[in-house]
Amino acid sequence: AAGAAGGAYWVDSQQKRYVPVKGDHVIGIVTAKAGDVFKLDVGGSEQASLSYLAFEGATKRNRPNVQVGDLIYGQFLVANKDMEPEMVCIDSSGRSSGMGIIGQDGFLFKVSLGLIRKLLAPKCEIIQELSQLYPFELVLGMNGRIWVKAKTVQQTLIIVNILEACEYMTAEQRKQALAKLSGN
Amino acid sequence: MKATPLSNCERRFILRAVEERKRLDGRQCYDYRNVRISFGADYGCCIVELGKTRVLAQVSCELVPPKPNRPTEGILFFNLELSPMAAPGFEPGRQTDLLVKLNRLIERCLRNSKCIDTESLCVVAGEKVWQIRLDLHLLNHDGNIIDAASIAGIVALCHFRRPDVSVQGEEVTVYTPEERDPVPLSIHHMPICVSFAFFQQGTYLLVDPSEREERVMDGVLVIAMNKHREICTMQSSGGIMLIKDQVLRCSKITAVKVAEITELIQKALENDQKVRKEGGKFGFAESIPNQKITAFKMESAAVDTNDVEEQAEEIITKADPPSEVSAKPILHTPGTAQIGEGIENSWGDLEESDKEEAVEEEDESEVTALECQKMETEDTSTMKETKKDEPIVLSDSEEEEVVILEPQELPKKTRAQTNSKQENTSKKAFNKRRKKKRAA
């Protein structure tokens, strides 16, 4: 709310390069397993570290089954310019709340950060319209990465292409495109 | 910078899609991406976009002494650079294998095919010849750099105009563009590279692979051909084994593609020629379109903050005062007392005999002496109850909830929320509780 004096504004800008921020939920790709810690690529300048204990229900004897090249959805515990970012897959109460290893199927692709914020807005039209097409699973990472899984390869590809095109399409163009697809 | 790693799920998906003959952008297996050619204001400058892959080409010339073993031939110099803006994995100043391979391909495609007449570049035999230099810069890497680079190279060479020269006896006059119109290079034919990506040991092939497809492919076959169906160069890399049939099939596809692309190039060159003649606007500013990001308006909720203070005060006055915490000390044994409910000590807490409370009061002994007769039976009974059945849930905890991790329940794939209230009857269950330090 803008008052006469001391109004506070939040300005979002469009960019493709992600800078890790504490509390952001992102999709990371496991690049290395170094002892007790996984190294993840999150699209930032440094790789993030993720302890194997930071999963729900993980203990020293019960390690999560993570391989190099797997996708992980987690949030940043530590993210500043002086330190290597750290990720966890549990929230402050120890529950996973949707975070963890993402399944083997599906497809991962990258979009701009502005589009992710659009999609994460409450009651996003794009997602509502898409969900009327076919059922699909969707994970949105604040680092610009999206993971989609639908029943068939064709359906997954359609959703991927629509989401990528949403960057430059107006609402009418998008509705037209979806109408054509649901007509097929 | 390190290149973004390819995740297992992407690799699997792309291979599955290739087996179903589907490509990520909806093309067919033999389809090329859209080729866009745009020219700059100078002669010999062009940008070629093959889908999102972009290559900038610039041709320049200079009068130099010829090579000693070839006194009547001009000199050609080709250079391809992978700009760091093209992909995160490209670093400046580092010679990668990819760079060497691409440069060699360009050289073989353009130099060894003798598409440019070097004899016509000679001005004074043995003394002055034209050195034509072609610089290629990769601006964006989305797969199939070699095709885009070869198209950009040949288009730039065709577009280039060198200054006119006249030789009278010993005198050489180089005319400026204002004095005499610059002269195009003498080009015999236009060799163009076409790339084929192979998957699953040569079972599936894709023309014009994109960057993701390139990462997953087994190997690539590059064929450079001109529109007269003459093969200028051929290279297979990645260690794939190709059958004769496959190579022949690829060359037939190449002939078709090259014919299409050559036609496109001719049209683009003619267009540019026409625009320049008619005096219209030309150059990158005209040909590269603006891409606008569609704005998304969030519904803003107007918040009225005029009477916030009054509202806040109202709420505070109306609210019930916080309940008083009864802090009567309970004497368990002489010297050990407790005020309020403390955190349970989890060391061996499952045995009823170990009921000693962890908290000891330092200066409460005086108070307890006075009130030692007052035993709050209520408190102790509730304590006993909660101890047996469930862990004490502290209402003033700093964390939102205290969660007990039960390792035995882990094999379930679904991430069910762990129950904070568990039965801890057996000794096998290992309970972790967070100990909270109380402010003294």
XYZ file of C-alpha atoms in Angstrom:
624
model
C 0.000 0.000 0.000
C 1.416 3.335 -0.929
C 1.033 5.918 1.741
C 1.708 9.563 1.380
C 5.137 9.050 2.816
C 7.201 5.931 3.371
C 5.333 3.764 0.833
C 7.059 0.486 0.126
C 7.163 -1.019 -3.362
C 8.273 -4.465 -4.446
C 9.742 -4.291 -7.958
C 10.144 -7.510 -9.924
C 12.159 -7.545 -13.102
C 12.579 -9.995 -15.918
C 15.752 -12.017 -16.094
C 16.861 -15.504 -17.027
C 19.864 -15.850 -14.751
C 19.026 -17.110 -11.291
C 20.670 -15.851 -8.109
C 20.085 -18.086 -5.062
C 17.868 -16.551 -2.405
C 17.190 -17.999 1.021
C 13.814 -19.678 1.213
C 13.350 -20.117 -2.519
C 12.133 -23.506 -3.689
C 14.231 -24.658 -6.648
C 14.881 -27.706 -8.795
C 18.490 -28.839 -8.664
C 20.386 -31.443 -10.681
C 22.727 -33.696 -8.701
C 26.246 -33.424 -10.093
C 28.333 -35.186 -7.480
C 28.164 -37.228 -4.315
C 30.947 -36.195 -1.984
C 30.819 -38.230 1.174
C 27.912 -36.952 3.220
C 26.909 -34.183 0.901
C 25.411 -33.964 -2.575
C 26.444 -31.207 -4.921
C 23.585 -29.752 -6.942
C 23.544 -27.472 -9.912
C 20.824 -24.870 -9.385
C 21.718 -22.504 -12.178
C 23.589 -20.085 -9.967
C 27.232 -19.163 -9.931
C 28.062 -21.874 -7.415
C 26.837 -25.362 -6.860
C 24.611 -25.852 -3.853
C 25.307 -28.478 -1.229
C 22.649 -30.778 0.175
C 23.264 -33.029 3.123
C 21.905 -36.538 2.845
C 20.275 -36.053 6.245
C 18.174 -33.175 5.000
C 15.475 -35.466 3.667
C 12.373 -36.478 5.507
C 12.960 -39.592 7.477
C 16.641 -39.811 6.676
C 19.047 -41.167 9.223
C 22.659 -42.154 9.116
C 21.680 -45.711 8.337
C 18.762 -44.887 6.094
C 20.169 -42.830 3.279
C 18.047 -41.421 0.482
C 18.510 -43.095 -2.882
C 19.985 -40.266 -4.907
C 22.100 -40.780 -8.033
C 24.113 -38.330 -10.083
C 21.786 -36.751 -12.610
C 18.667 -36.978 -10.472
C 16.366 -34.014 -9.956
C 15.758 -32.662 -6.490
C 13.167 -30.137 -5.377
C 14.290 -28.336 -2.279
C 14.647 -24.954 -0.651
C 17.617 -22.836 0.244
C 18.659 -22.784 3.857
C 21.658 -20.564 3.275
C 22.087 -18.341 0.257
C 24.257 -15.279 0.285
C 27.029 -13.949 -1.824
C 29.789 -14.963 0.557
C 29.025 -18.604 1.020
C 28.228 -21.641 -0.998
C 24.443 -22.065 -1.008
C 22.978 -24.876 1.056
C 19.766 -26.669 0.310
C 17.442 -28.846 2.348
C 14.497 -30.996 1.441
C 12.632 -30.582 4.684
C 11.031 -27.535 6.185
C 11.622 -26.171 9.670
C 9.372 -28.760 11.269
C 11.101 -31.678 9.644
C 8.388 -32.470 7.124
C 9.093 -32.707 3.449
C 5.980 -30.751 2.298
C 6.422 -31.811 -1.286
C 10.187 -31.525 -1.487
C 12.604 -34.325 -2.232
C 13.668 -36.399 -5.216
C 11.593 -35.879 -8.337
C 10.539 -39.012 -10.201
C 12.386 -40.597 -13.069
C 9.979 -39.822 -15.878
C 8.840 -36.497 -17.157
C 10.838 -33.701 -18.735
C 12.790 -30.749 -17.399
C 13.137 -27.459 -19.245
C 14.122 -23.901 -18.531
C 12.161 -20.676 -18.804
C 12.726 -17.142 -17.610
C 12.254 -16.186 -13.970
C 9.445 -13.807 -14.795
C 7.370 -16.576 -16.296
C 7.867 -18.730 -13.214
C 6.580 -15.941 -11.023
C 3.602 -15.558 -13.330
C 2.845 -19.251 -13.038
C 3.231 -19.280 -9.274
C 0.800 -16.425 -8.793
C -2.398 -17.565 -7.085
C -5.148 -18.647 -9.505
C -2.845 -18.561 -12.483
C -4.972 -18.689 -15.627
C -2.350 -20.516 -17.630
C -2.219 -23.479 -15.284
C -5.985 -23.609 -14.919
C -6.484 -23.670 -18.664
C -3.786 -26.275 -19.151
C -5.236 -28.552 -16.501
C -8.425 -28.720 -18.511
C -6.485 -30.202 -21.414
C -5.003 -33.298 -19.822
C -3.926 -34.288 -16.345
C -0.256 -33.658 -15.653
C 2.220 -33.214 -12.826
C 4.114 -29.981 -12.598
C 6.987 -28.810 -10.429
C 8.058 -25.162 -10.726
C 11.490 -24.161 -9.505
C 12.179 -20.512 -8.780
C 15.457 -20.908 -10.664
C 13.580 -21.045 -13.927
C 13.338 -24.828 -14.188
C 10.065 -26.618 -14.756
C 9.458 -30.363 -14.572
C 6.395 -31.754 -16.330
C 5.028 -35.238 -16.541
C 1.954 -36.303 -18.480
C 0.705 -39.699 -19.576
C 2.348 -39.831 -22.982
C 5.385 -38.254 -24.578
C 3.160 -36.326 -26.969
C 1.111 -34.766 -24.168
C 4.227 -33.856 -22.220
C 5.722 -32.180 -25.271
C 2.573 -30.187 -25.880
C 2.578 -28.857 -22.341
C 6.277 -28.048 -22.540
C 5.833 -26.100 -25.752
C 2.839 -24.172 -24.467
C 4.607 -23.173 -21.286
C 7.665 -22.042 -23.230
C 5.509 -20.070 -25.617
C 3.546 -18.404 -22.809
C 6.505 -16.080 -22.447
C 5.557 -14.177 -25.568
C 1.898 -14.998 -26.075
C -0.941 -12.759 -25.047
C -3.902 -14.274 -23.261
C -6.009 -14.369 -26.443
C -3.302 -16.112 -28.435
C -2.918 -18.660 -25.682
C -6.641 -19.322 -25.522
C -6.709 -19.796 -29.273
C -3.824 -22.236 -29.168
C -5.436 -24.252 -26.381
C -8.788 -24.254 -28.143
C -7.112 -25.712 -31.215
C -5.455 -28.410 -29.128
C -8.530 -29.445 -27.215
C -10.365 -29.582 -30.516
C -7.852 -32.142 -31.797
C 31.610 -21.518 -16.073
C 30.553 -25.107 -16.033
C 27.961 -26.208 -18.519
C 24.569 -27.114 -17.076
C 24.589 -30.893 -16.511
C 22.077 -33.034 -18.325
C 19.731 -34.741 -15.898
C 18.822 -38.416 -16.227
C 15.179 -37.627 -16.730
C 15.893 -35.368 -19.697
C 18.125 -37.963 -21.300
C 15.565 -40.691 -20.853
C 12.760 -38.534 -22.151
C 14.605 -37.433 -25.282
C 15.570 -41.004 -26.132
C 12.002 -42.157 -25.634
C 10.764 -39.326 -27.794
C 13.265 -40.216 -30.537
C 12.081 -43.812 -30.484
C 8.526 -42.585 -30.960
C 9.803 -40.338 -33.748
C 8.918 -37.201 -31.837
C 11.130 -34.166 -31.442
C 11.088 -31.611 -28.668
C 9.929 -28.757 -30.858
C 7.407 -30.757 -32.883
C 9.519 -31.137 -36.037
C 9.669 -34.261 -38.150
C 12.846 -36.318 -38.211
C 14.099 -34.784 -41.453
C 12.932 -31.231 -40.859
C 15.196 -28.270 -40.541
C 14.482 -25.430 -38.184
C 13.638 -22.038 -39.613
C 16.594 -20.378 -41.273
C 16.620 -16.583 -41.083
C 19.261 -14.536 -42.830
C 19.668 -10.866 -42.032
C 22.300 -8.520 -43.396
C 24.142 -5.718 -41.738
C 24.791 -2.261 -43.095
C 28.307 -3.186 -44.277
C 28.910 -5.477 -47.173
C 29.953 -8.911 -45.981
C 28.183 -8.803 -42.624
C 25.317 -11.113 -41.895
C 23.590 -12.977 -39.085
C 22.118 -16.430 -39.682
C 19.596 -17.865 -37.246
C 18.931 -21.580 -37.379
C 16.124 -21.822 -34.863
C 17.731 -20.216 -31.820
C 21.309 -20.894 -32.887
C 22.815 -17.628 -34.096
C 26.021 -17.042 -35.978
C 27.444 -13.663 -37.007
C 29.739 -13.559 -40.017
C 31.943 -10.722 -41.166
C 34.215 -10.642 -44.189
C 37.053 -8.160 -44.547
C 39.903 -7.755 -47.007
C 43.425 -6.417 -47.064
C 46.219 -6.082 -49.594
C 49.188 -8.219 -48.580
C 52.180 -9.919 -50.176
C 51.274 -13.440 -51.327
C 52.602 -16.699 -49.974
C 55.992 -17.518 -51.507
C 54.879 -20.861 -52.924
C 51.689 -19.408 -54.411
C 52.529 -16.022 -55.871
C 49.437 -15.674 -58.025
C 46.806 -16.680 -55.522
C 44.970 -14.671 -52.919
C 44.916 -15.735 -49.278
C 41.866 -16.966 -47.427
C 41.648 -16.919 -43.677
C 38.798 -18.488 -41.733
C 38.162 -18.158 -38.054
C 35.264 -19.416 -35.972
C 34.885 -18.290 -32.362
C 32.578 -19.611 -29.698
C 31.517 -16.547 -27.768
C 30.987 -17.061 -24.027
C 27.536 -15.583 -24.453
C 26.556 -18.549 -26.594
C 26.519 -21.129 -23.819
C 27.587 -21.330 -20.171
C 30.225 -23.905 -20.964
C 32.181 -21.701 -23.346
C 35.099 -19.873 -21.821
C 37.186 -17.275 -23.625
C 40.703 -18.181 -24.568
C 40.330 -21.904 -24.057
C 40.814 -24.158 -27.080
C 38.251 -26.882 -26.745
C 37.939 -29.942 -28.936
C 34.659 -28.648 -30.239
C 36.259 -25.410 -31.388
C 39.069 -27.201 -33.182
C 36.640 -29.582 -34.846
C 34.377 -26.790 -36.049
C 37.245 -24.722 -37.378
C 38.623 -27.684 -39.304
C 35.201 -28.402 -40.791
C 34.771 -24.808 -41.933
C 38.223 -24.826 -43.476
C 37.613 -28.019 -45.371
C 34.168 -26.942 -46.439
C 35.157 -23.513 -47.755
C 38.824 -23.731 -48.612
C 39.346 -27.251 -49.900
C 36.195 -27.122 -51.984
C 37.688 -24.207 -53.922
C 34.398 -22.379 -53.888
C 36.212 -19.034 -54.004
C 38.374 -18.241 -56.985
C 41.683 -17.257 -55.428
C 43.330 -16.463 -58.754
C 40.959 -13.552 -59.200
C 42.247 -12.121 -55.947
C 45.673 -11.531 -57.368
C 46.557 -7.898 -58.038
C 50.263 -7.922 -58.845
C 51.722 -11.381 -59.121
C 54.290 -12.050 -56.478
C 53.766 -8.701 -54.777
C 50.207 -7.857 -53.870
C 47.205 -10.061 -53.440
C 43.979 -9.729 -51.571
C 43.707 -11.478 -48.232
C 40.089 -12.309 -47.537
C 39.326 -12.903 -43.909
C 36.091 -14.515 -42.710
C 35.271 -14.225 -39.016
C 32.433 -16.270 -37.599
C 31.108 -15.676 -34.108
C 28.656 -17.963 -32.421
C 26.191 -15.780 -30.570
C 23.820 -18.431 -29.262
C 24.220 -22.186 -29.069
C 21.069 -24.190 -29.540
C 22.569 -27.062 -31.468
C 24.017 -27.625 -34.924
C 26.630 -24.901 -34.904
C 28.312 -26.184 -38.051
C 25.292 -25.832 -40.310
C 24.553 -22.316 -39.176
C 28.231 -21.380 -39.458
C 28.596 -22.749 -42.968
C 25.484 -20.929 -44.150
C 26.642 -17.711 -42.516
C 30.091 -18.083 -44.034
C 29.013 -18.607 -47.588
C 26.315 -15.929 -47.396
C 28.784 -13.396 -46.054
C 31.272 -14.249 -48.796
C 28.597 -13.868 -51.455
C 27.441 -10.601 -49.954
C 30.923 -9.114 -49.648
C 32.242 -6.410 -51.997
C 35.944 -5.676 -52.219
C 37.358 -2.368 -53.412
C 37.993 -2.106 -57.122
C 41.616 -2.152 -58.217
C 43.269 -1.136 -61.458
C 46.860 -1.881 -62.429
C 48.680 0.264 -64.981
C 52.170 -1.033 -65.496
C 53.752 -0.682 -62.084
C 51.054 1.502 -60.558
C 48.275 -0.014 -58.537
C 45.236 2.128 -57.810
C 42.785 1.048 -55.156
C 39.508 2.895 -55.595
C 37.385 3.864 -52.630
C 33.733 2.832 -52.615
C 32.802 6.398 -53.529
C 34.992 6.478 -56.624
C 34.060 3.123 -58.037
C 31.502 0.587 -56.924
C 33.084 -2.263 -54.970
C 33.323 -5.612 -56.708
C 31.912 -8.931 -55.498
C 34.127 -11.956 -54.965
C 34.238 -14.612 -57.622
C 32.420 -17.606 -56.141
C 31.998 -20.805 -58.102
C 29.527 -22.657 -55.942
C 27.993 -22.604 -52.470
C 28.888 -25.545 -50.222
C 26.562 -26.008 -47.277
C 26.961 -28.422 -44.364
C 24.107 -30.641 -43.218
C 24.340 -32.531 -39.917
C 22.774 -35.860 -39.044
C 22.543 -37.050 -35.435
C 22.411 -40.791 -34.754
C 20.755 -42.533 -31.821
C 20.647 -46.098 -30.535
C 23.642 -47.301 -32.518
C 22.455 -45.827 -35.792
C 18.846 -46.986 -35.649
C 17.351 -43.517 -35.566
C 18.609 -40.427 -37.243
C 17.636 -36.782 -36.908
C 18.501 -33.926 -39.190
C 19.564 -30.628 -37.627
C 19.804 -31.701 -33.986
C 18.993 -29.141 -31.305
C 21.218 -28.669 -28.285
C 19.412 -31.190 -26.094
C 19.390 -33.767 -28.857
C 23.099 -33.209 -29.446
C 23.862 -33.985 -25.827
C 22.095 -37.305 -26.014
C 23.174 -38.469 -29.467
C 25.629 -41.259 -30.130
C 27.408 -39.544 -32.983
C 27.036 -37.093 -35.840
C 27.622 -37.202 -39.576
C 28.267 -33.907 -41.391
C 28.015 -33.760 -45.172
C 28.918 -30.587 -47.068
C 27.371 -30.403 -50.500
C 26.504 -27.777 -53.084
C 23.368 -27.529 -55.169
C 25.009 -29.401 -58.040
C 25.035 -32.486 -55.806
C 28.793 -32.419 -55.413
C 29.993 -33.550 -52.025
C 32.608 -31.140 -50.751
C 33.419 -32.773 -47.447
C 32.133 -35.459 -45.170
C 32.903 -36.133 -41.541
C 31.623 -38.675 -39.072
C 32.415 -38.234 -35.392
C 31.369 -39.846 -32.163
C 32.593 -43.291 -33.058
C 29.360 -44.547 -34.601
C 29.442 -47.353 -37.112
C 27.514 -46.467 -40.230
C 26.313 -48.785 -42.938
C 26.711 -47.869 -46.596
C 22.931 -47.586 -46.983
C 22.719 -45.055 -44.203
C 25.424 -42.884 -45.704
C 23.771 -42.969 -49.118
C 20.412 -42.125 -47.600
C 21.967 -39.216 -45.735
C 23.562 -37.860 -48.876
C 20.222 -37.965 -50.683
C 18.596 -36.051 -47.851
C 21.485 -33.596 -47.935
C 20.911 -32.908 -51.617
C 17.290 -32.002 -50.980
C 18.095 -29.804 -47.997
C 20.954 -28.028 -49.718
C 18.748 -27.189 -52.682
C 16.185 -25.613 -50.368
C 18.753 -23.669 -48.396
C 20.565 -22.420 -51.492
C 17.285 -21.095 -52.843
C 16.662 -19.323 -49.570
C 20.126 -17.769 -49.677
C 19.637 -16.546 -53.230
C 16.350 -14.940 -52.320
C 17.843 -13.249 -49.290
C 20.775 -11.891 -51.297
C 18.483 -10.609 -54.020
C 16.213 -8.936 -51.498
C 19.069 -7.149 -49.867
C 20.435 -6.096 -53.228
C 17.089 -4.663 -54.190
C 16.680 -2.735 -50.969
C 20.098 -1.183 -51.271
C 19.509 -0.188 -54.875
C 16.191 1.393 -54.172
C 17.736 3.359 -51.367
C 15.571 1.772 -48.707
C 16.655 1.097 -45.156
C 18.878 -1.890 -44.654
C 20.924 -3.255 -41.826
C 20.343 -5.136 -38.598
C 18.157 -2.482 -37.087
C 15.561 -3.230 -39.717
C 15.827 -6.965 -40.020
C 16.051 -8.188 -36.445
C 12.573 -8.009 -34.947
C 11.767 -6.847 -31.463
C 10.523 -9.515 -29.159
C 8.283 -8.140 -26.482
C 7.452 -9.846 -23.231
C 3.730 -9.689 -22.610
C 3.047 -7.963 -19.367
C 0.952 -9.710 -16.761
C -1.052 -7.556 -14.486
C -1.529 -8.817 -10.983
C -4.744 -7.915 -9.320
C -3.799 -5.451 -6.684
C -5.738 -5.456 -3.490
C -6.148 -1.961 -2.140
C -5.303 -1.813 1.524
C -6.682 1.073 3.509
C -4.211 1.990 6.195
C -5.839 5.137 7.478
C -7.154 3.783 10.742
C -4.747 0.979 11.316
C -3.637 2.272 14.647
C -7.108 2.611 16.045
C -8.027 -0.828 14.822
C -4.961 -2.321 16.425
C -5.676 -0.729 19.771
C -9.240 -1.888 19.640
C -8.147 -5.437 19.056
C -5.710 -5.293 21.913
C -8.221 -3.936 24.410
C -10.890 -6.385 23.405
C -8.661 -9.409 23.570
C -8.579 -11.557 26.660
C -5.544 -11.099 28.762
C -3.159 -14.018 28.554
C -3.849 -16.686 31.139
C -1.628 -16.608 34.115
C 0.877 -19.309 34.212
C 0.589 -20.997 37.541
C 4.085 -21.328 38.760
C 3.723 -23.197 41.960
C 6.703 -25.272 42.801
C 6.252 -28.963 43.257
C 8.456 -30.712 45.697
C 9.327 -34.243 44.637
C 12.014 -35.096 47.063
C 13.817 -32.909 49.513
C 16.065 -30.747 47.440
C 14.366 -31.396 44.122
C 11.488 -29.223 43.063
C 9.866 -28.188 39.853
C 8.019 -25.125 38.692
C 5.650 -25.654 35.794
C 6.094 -28.329 33.184
C 9.558 -28.845 31.990
C 10.884 -30.710 29.008
C 11.081 -34.392 29.471
C 14.489 -35.850 29.620
C 14.665 -38.349 26.825
C 17.586 -40.340 28.176
C 16.120 -43.651 29.171
C 12.748 -42.093 29.651
C 10.855 -45.212 28.820
C 11.570 -46.844 32.115
C 9.222 -45.767 34.779
C 11.821 -45.918 37.445
C 13.769 -43.082 35.897
C 11.385 -40.345 36.667
C 13.728 -37.729 37.873
C 13.036 -34.347 36.458
C 15.878 -32.649 34.730
C 15.256 -29.194 35.930
C 16.610 -28.237 39.282
C 15.792 -25.012 40.890
C 18.619 -23.151 42.466
C 17.025 -20.662 44.705
C 13.690 -22.239 45.093
C 14.603 -24.243 48.113
C 13.487 -21.372 50.347
C 10.193 -21.114 48.607
C 9.728 -24.824 48.695
C 10.334 -24.843 52.419
C 7.365 -22.563 52.824
C 5.130 -24.284 50.376
C 6.410 -27.762 50.552
C 3.186 -29.076 51.858
C 1.310 -27.991 48.789
C 1.456 -30.792 46.360
C -0.361 -30.125 43.207
C -1.793 -33.499 42.630
C -3.350 -32.300 39.458
C -0.090 -31.465 37.905
C 1.635 -34.675 38.742
C -1.210 -36.806 37.543
C -1.315 -35.096 34.193
C 2.392 -35.449 33.976
C 2.219 -39.159 34.549
C -0.472 -39.555 31.959
C 1.285 -37.689 29.231
C 4.515 -39.465 29.929
C 3.132 -42.850 29.169
C 1.071 -42.107 26.105
C 2.427 -39.203 24.207
C 5.240 -36.739 24.305
C 4.526 -33.424 25.883
C 3.633 -30.843 23.307
C 4.906 -27.531 24.497
C 2.669 -24.629 23.712
C 5.412 -22.070 23.945
C 7.759 -23.904 21.672
C 9.883 -21.873 19.343
C 9.380 -24.359 16.554
C 6.029 -24.848 14.954
C 5.788 -28.474 15.877
C 7.862 -31.079 17.478
C 8.055 -34.050 15.183
C 9.147 -37.495 16.065
C 11.038 -39.304 13.338
C 10.110 -42.941 13.060
C 12.715 -44.715 10.968
C 10.625 -47.856 10.733
C 8.014 -46.088 8.650
C 10.452 -44.932 5.970
C 10.028 -47.617 3.249
C 6.713 -46.011 2.249
C 7.223 -44.065 -0.970
C 4.474 -41.561 -0.260
C 5.597 -38.737 1.842
C 2.980 -39.030 4.526
C 3.342 -36.499 7.216
C 4.809 -38.043 10.286
C 2.441 -38.200 13.147
C 3.551 -36.102 15.978
C 1.735 -38.263 18.438
C 3.189 -41.737 18.461
C 2.908 -44.540 20.862
C 6.225 -45.118 22.448
C 5.655 -48.283 24.274
C 8.459 -50.319 22.854
C 12.071 -49.694 23.530
C 12.946 -50.276 19.912
C 11.414 -47.037 18.759
C 14.073 -44.371 18.846
C 12.550 -41.061 19.717
C 14.253 -37.811 19.086
C 12.957 -34.807 20.837
C 14.168 -31.349 20.665
C 15.376 -30.058 23.940
C 14.563 -26.493 24.485
C 16.631 -24.370 26.735
C 14.559 -22.395 29.087
C 15.563 -18.933 29.921
C 16.862 -18.950 33.378
